Amino acid sequence: MKVNVKLPKSWNELSEKQLGKIAVAIEYFRKYYELYPKGSTKAINRLYSRICNILLTSNNFLVQYIALVQIPPEEYADHVVFINTENTRTVFPGAFKLKKEILHPPANRIQNLSMEEFSFVDALFFNWRSKNDSRYLDLICATLYRPGGSSNDDYDIRRPFNKVILEKSIKNWIKVPAEKKLAIAYTFEGCRNQMVKLYPNIFPKPPKETKKTKIQQKPKYTPFGQLLNFKINFDPSKLEQTERMNMHKFLSTYENELVNDKKTKKNARAHAQNHR
């Protein structure tokens, strides 16, 4: 019996539940791989099977059952290719209630983050990945998801970013299910991956890929906060104004400056060679 099976083909086609469950599965595999690298082949086959099962939840139970019978295990990897390449998720999970407060997400593709907020979350993400400390994950979520209180709801419904009060709200995130927190962190990662492509002269190129699968590798992540001080020549009088800037406005301007600087240097070298 053949059935029409629906399977997500991209990160943004995943439902919030699917995203969270897949993130949990990948994180579990990463920890297993660090402890037992020799058993990675068997473990990754189980991971592919798990992800394939999660993708199939887009269908009703009967279709899921028939599809699992019909899909050979050796074909599981073919159905999770987009998961096993680059995280391109840019759609954040929706607002939800926590401790009697409605917490709102940032705009998709983090379009409404200030440079201060982005730099802060960027550092948190780097520390979470490098130190594997769940407290950083809670801080990421507490930073990005905030109660309403903006003076400009059309731009950002969330109350203004203030890292001083984060310590008060982080305790509410400790008991939030890992699926929800990881879905938020994975979406931020996907947004940042998109930014690397938008601003290639700002972000360093990643190292060459190895033969290992990308699911096995920790994402290459470079802290970003130092760029602010470098850009303003370490002038503290300019820091507050720069931090308030929309991150995309700042990055696009800086990207253009770097492109023009490269052109100027290239033309100067060509001019020098022609007059030798």
Short mmCIF file of C-alpha atoms in Angstrom, two decimals:
data_model
loop_
_atom_site.label_atom_id
_atom_site.label_comp_id
_atom_site.label_asym_id
_atom_site.label_seq_id
_atom_site.Cartn_x
_atom_site.Cartn_y
_atom_site.Cartn_z
CA MET A 1 0.00 0.00 0.00
CA LYS A 2 1.51 3.28 -1.12
CA VAL A 3 0.69 6.52 0.67
CA ASN A 4 1.49 10.17 0.09
CA VAL A 5 4.01 11.04 2.75
CA LYS A 6 4.63 14.64 3.79
CA LEU A 7 8.17 15.38 4.92
CA PRO A 8 9.66 18.80 5.71
CA LYS A 9 12.40 19.70 3.25
CA SER A 10 13.97 22.64 5.09
CA TRP A 11 14.57 23.90 8.62
CA ASN A 12 11.82 26.53 8.34
CA GLU A 13 9.28 23.88 7.35
CA LEU A 14 9.72 22.14 10.70
CA SER A 15 6.99 22.72 13.25
CA GLU A 16 8.05 24.10 16.63
CA LYS A 17 7.67 20.65 18.19
CA GLN A 18 9.69 18.98 15.44
CA LEU A 19 12.44 21.59 15.78
CA GLY A 20 12.65 21.07 19.53
CA LYS A 21 12.70 17.27 19.33
CA ILE A 22 15.34 17.26 16.57
CA ALA A 23 17.49 19.70 18.56
CA VAL A 24 17.29 17.42 21.61
CA ALA A 25 18.27 14.40 19.49
CA ILE A 26 21.26 16.22 17.97
CA GLU A 27 22.46 17.49 21.34
CA TYR A 28 22.22 13.99 22.81
CA PHE A 29 24.28 12.65 19.93
CA ARG A 30 26.92 15.35 20.36
CA LYS A 31 27.37 14.44 24.02
CA TYR A 32 27.49 10.73 23.17
CA TYR A 33 30.05 11.33 20.43
CA GLU A 34 32.32 13.24 22.82
CA LEU A 35 32.23 10.35 25.31
CA TYR A 36 32.29 7.44 22.86
CA PRO A 37 33.76 8.55 19.51
CA LYS A 38 34.39 4.94 18.45
CA GLY A 39 30.69 4.16 18.61
CA SER A 40 29.68 7.10 16.44
CA THR A 41 28.71 5.07 13.36
CA LYS A 42 26.06 3.07 15.17
CA ALA A 43 24.91 6.13 17.09
CA ILE A 44 24.51 8.31 14.02
CA ASN A 45 22.36 5.65 12.34
CA ARG A 46 20.10 5.79 15.37
CA LEU A 47 20.10 9.57 15.14
CA TYR A 48 19.02 9.47 11.49
CA SER A 49 16.27 7.02 12.40
CA ARG A 50 15.09 9.27 15.23
CA ILE A 51 15.06 12.38 13.05
CA CYS A 52 13.22 10.54 10.28
CA ASN A 53 10.56 9.50 12.80
CA ILE A 54 10.20 13.10 13.94
CA LEU A 55 9.85 14.35 10.36
CA LEU A 56 7.10 11.82 9.75
CA THR A 57 4.97 13.37 12.49
CA SER A 58 3.79 15.81 9.81
CA ASN A 59 1.43 12.97 8.84
CA ASN A 60 -1.32 11.13 10.67
CA PHE A 61 -0.53 7.97 12.64
CA LEU A 62 -1.54 5.53 9.89
CA VAL A 63 0.62 7.24 7.27
CA GLN A 64 3.53 7.34 9.74
CA TYR A 65 3.22 3.60 10.39
CA ILE A 66 3.02 2.65 6.71
CA ALA A 67 5.92 4.96 5.80
CA LEU A 68 8.14 3.48 8.50
CA VAL A 69 7.46 0.01 7.13
CA GLN A 70 8.19 1.10 3.55
CA ILE A 71 11.31 3.23 4.11
CA PRO A 72 14.43 1.07 4.41
CA PRO A 73 16.76 2.10 7.27
CA GLU A 74 19.59 2.68 4.80
CA GLU A 75 17.50 5.46 3.21
CA TYR A 76 17.00 7.42 6.42
CA ALA A 77 20.08 9.53 5.76
CA ASP A 78 18.61 10.66 2.42
CA HIS A 79 15.60 12.16 4.19
CA VAL A 80 17.61 14.13 6.75
CA VAL A 81 20.11 15.74 4.36
CA PHE A 82 18.98 19.29 5.12
CA ILE A 83 19.38 18.62 8.85
CA ASN A 84 22.86 17.21 8.32
CA THR A 85 24.17 20.23 6.42
CA GLU A 86 23.69 23.79 7.68
CA ASN A 87 21.14 25.10 10.13
CA THR A 88 19.07 27.65 8.18
CA ARG A 89 16.22 28.10 10.65
CA THR A 90 15.14 31.77 10.82
CA VAL A 91 11.56 31.46 12.16
CA PHE A 92 11.40 31.70 15.94
CA PRO A 93 8.94 29.71 18.07
CA GLY A 94 5.92 31.82 18.97
CA ALA A 95 5.16 33.75 22.14
CA PHE A 96 4.20 31.70 25.20
CA LYS A 97 3.23 32.12 28.83
CA LEU A 98 5.79 31.63 31.60
CA LYS A 99 5.10 32.45 35.25
CA LYS A 100 1.99 34.49 34.37
CA GLU A 101 3.90 36.58 31.80
CA ILE A 102 3.64 36.41 28.02
CA LEU A 103 7.15 36.20 26.60
CA HIS A 104 7.58 37.48 23.05
CA PRO A 105 10.23 36.37 20.55
CA PRO A 106 12.43 38.67 18.47
CA ALA A 107 11.52 39.19 14.83
CA ASN A 108 12.34 36.38 12.44
CA ARG A 109 15.88 36.65 11.07
CA ILE A 110 16.59 38.73 14.23
CA GLN A 111 15.75 41.84 12.25
CA ASN A 112 14.94 43.98 15.30
CA LEU A 113 17.93 43.24 17.53
CA SER A 114 20.19 46.09 18.58
CA MET A 115 23.94 45.68 18.37
CA GLU A 116 24.11 45.45 22.15
CA GLU A 117 21.57 42.62 22.32
CA PHE A 118 23.09 40.73 19.41
CA SER A 119 26.64 41.03 20.79
CA PHE A 120 25.44 39.79 24.18
CA VAL A 121 23.53 36.80 22.81
CA ASP A 122 26.38 36.01 20.44
CA ALA A 123 28.79 35.71 23.38
CA LEU A 124 26.29 33.59 25.31
CA PHE A 125 25.89 31.24 22.37
CA PHE A 126 29.64 30.86 21.98
CA ASN A 127 30.04 30.07 25.69
CA TRP A 128 27.16 27.61 25.65
CA ARG A 129 28.71 25.70 22.77
CA SER A 130 32.26 25.77 24.08
CA LYS A 131 31.54 25.13 27.77
CA ASN A 132 28.35 23.05 27.48
CA ASP A 133 26.87 24.95 30.42
CA SER A 134 23.07 24.98 30.54
CA ARG A 135 23.07 28.31 32.35
CA TYR A 136 24.18 30.01 29.14
CA LEU A 137 21.26 28.39 27.33
CA ASP A 138 18.85 29.81 29.91
CA LEU A 139 20.43 33.24 29.48
CA ILE A 140 20.05 33.04 25.69
CA CYS A 141 16.34 32.35 26.08
CA ALA A 142 15.83 35.00 28.77
CA THR A 143 17.56 37.57 26.55
CA LEU A 144 15.66 36.85 23.34
CA TYR A 145 12.20 36.20 24.86
CA ARG A 146 10.97 39.10 26.96
CA PRO A 147 7.60 40.43 28.23
CA GLY A 148 5.86 43.20 26.34
CA GLY A 149 6.61 46.79 27.21
CA SER A 150 8.03 48.49 24.17
CA SER A 151 7.33 52.10 23.28
CA ASN A 152 7.32 51.05 19.61
CA ASP A 153 5.20 47.91 19.21
CA ASP A 154 5.50 47.95 15.43
CA TYR A 155 9.26 47.54 15.66
CA ASP A 156 9.62 45.33 18.73
CA ILE A 157 6.86 44.40 21.17
CA ARG A 158 9.38 43.25 23.79
CA ARG A 159 10.45 45.48 26.65
CA PRO A 160 13.83 47.13 26.03
CA PHE A 161 16.88 44.93 26.40
CA ASN A 162 18.62 45.32 29.77
CA LYS A 163 21.18 42.71 30.77
CA VAL A 164 21.16 43.94 34.37
CA ILE A 165 17.69 42.48 35.02
CA LEU A 166 18.37 39.18 33.27
CA GLU A 167 19.48 37.53 36.51
CA LYS A 168 15.95 38.01 37.87
CA SER A 169 14.28 36.31 34.91
CA ILE A 170 16.75 33.46 34.31
CA LYS A 171 15.40 31.46 37.27
CA ASN A 172 12.06 31.14 35.48
CA TRP A 173 13.75 29.34 32.57
CA ILE A 174 15.42 26.60 34.59
CA LYS A 175 12.38 24.30 34.52
CA VAL A 176 11.33 25.10 30.94
CA PRO A 177 11.54 21.89 28.81
CA ALA A 178 14.81 21.44 26.95
CA GLU A 179 12.91 21.11 23.65
CA LYS A 180 11.60 24.68 23.89
CA LYS A 181 14.93 26.19 24.95
CA LEU A 182 16.92 24.34 22.30
CA ALA A 183 14.43 25.35 19.61
CA ILE A 184 15.13 29.00 20.51
CA ALA A 185 18.90 28.54 20.51
CA TYR A 186 18.86 26.63 17.23
CA THR A 187 16.81 29.39 15.61
CA PHE A 188 19.31 32.00 16.74
CA GLU A 189 22.08 29.85 15.27
CA GLY A 190 20.22 29.62 11.96
CA CYS A 191 19.75 33.40 11.88
CA ARG A 192 23.43 33.93 12.50
CA ASN A 193 24.34 31.49 9.76
CA GLN A 194 22.27 33.63 7.40
CA MET A 195 24.13 36.73 8.56
CA VAL A 196 27.46 35.11 7.75
CA LYS A 197 26.27 34.91 4.14
CA LEU A 198 24.86 38.45 4.14
CA TYR A 199 28.03 40.00 5.53
CA PRO A 200 30.91 37.77 4.38
CA ASN A 201 33.59 40.42 4.90
CA ILE A 202 32.68 40.88 8.55
CA PHE A 203 32.46 37.24 9.53
CA PRO A 204 35.54 35.04 9.02
CA LYS A 205 35.28 32.15 6.60
CA PRO A 206 34.78 28.77 8.29
CA PRO A 207 37.58 26.21 8.05
CA LYS A 208 37.46 23.57 5.36
CA GLU A 209 35.05 20.74 6.02
CA THR A 210 36.35 17.38 7.15
CA LYS A 211 35.05 13.95 6.26
CA LYS A 212 33.08 13.88 9.50
CA THR A 213 29.40 14.68 9.28
CA LYS A 214 28.43 18.16 10.32
CA ILE A 215 26.07 16.83 12.96
CA GLN A 216 29.16 15.43 14.69
CA GLN A 217 30.91 18.79 14.69
CA LYS A 218 30.23 21.66 17.04
CA PRO A 219 29.27 24.79 15.10
CA LYS A 220 32.14 27.14 14.38
CA TYR A 221 31.27 30.29 16.23
CA THR A 222 33.28 33.48 16.65
CA PRO A 223 32.52 35.95 19.49
CA PHE A 224 31.33 39.26 18.10
CA GLY A 225 31.31 41.82 20.90
CA GLN A 226 34.87 43.01 20.30
CA LEU A 227 33.90 44.42 16.91
CA LEU A 228 31.95 47.25 18.53
CA ASN A 229 34.95 48.67 20.38
CA PHE A 230 37.16 48.20 17.34
CA LYS A 231 34.68 50.02 15.09
CA ILE A 232 34.51 53.08 17.35
CA ASN A 233 38.28 53.09 17.93
CA PHE A 234 37.69 52.26 21.60
CA ASP A 235 36.02 55.62 22.20
CA PRO A 236 33.61 55.11 25.16
CA SER A 237 31.64 58.26 24.25
CA LYS A 238 30.43 56.53 21.08
CA LEU A 239 29.66 53.14 22.63
CA GLU A 240 26.11 53.75 23.87
CA GLN A 241 24.94 55.19 20.55
CA THR A 242 26.53 52.32 18.61
CA GLU A 243 25.00 49.69 20.91
CA ARG A 244 21.51 51.11 20.29
CA MET A 245 21.84 50.80 16.51
CA ASN A 246 19.88 48.13 14.70
CA MET A 247 22.32 45.31 14.12
CA HIS A 248 21.55 44.93 10.41
CA LYS A 249 22.00 48.66 9.82
CA PHE A 250 25.34 48.55 11.61
CA LEU A 251 26.53 45.39 9.86
CA SER A 252 25.44 46.43 6.37
CA THR A 253 27.24 49.78 6.75
CA TYR A 254 30.36 48.12 8.06
CA GLU A 255 30.23 45.47 5.32
CA ASN A 256 30.16 48.20 2.66
CA GLU A 257 33.10 49.93 4.30
CA LEU A 258 35.13 46.72 4.23
CA VAL A 259 34.23 46.07 0.59
CA ASN A 260 35.27 49.59 -0.41
CA ASP A 261 38.46 49.28 1.63
CA LYS A 262 39.34 46.06 -0.22
CA LYS A 263 38.72 47.75 -3.57
CA THR A 264 40.86 50.73 -2.59
CA LYS A 265 43.75 48.50 -1.54
CA LYS A 266 43.41 46.39 -4.69
CA ASN A 267 43.47 49.48 -6.90
CA ALA A 268 46.45 50.85 -5.00
CA ARG A 269 48.39 47.63 -5.55
CA ALA A 270 47.50 47.60 -9.24
CA HIS A 271 48.54 51.25 -9.58
CA ALA A 272 51.87 50.53 -7.86
CA GLN A 273 52.59 47.57 -10.14
CA ASN A 274 51.84 49.62 -13.26
CA HIS A 275 54.33 52.30 -12.24
CA ARG A 276 57.24 50.04 -11.42
#
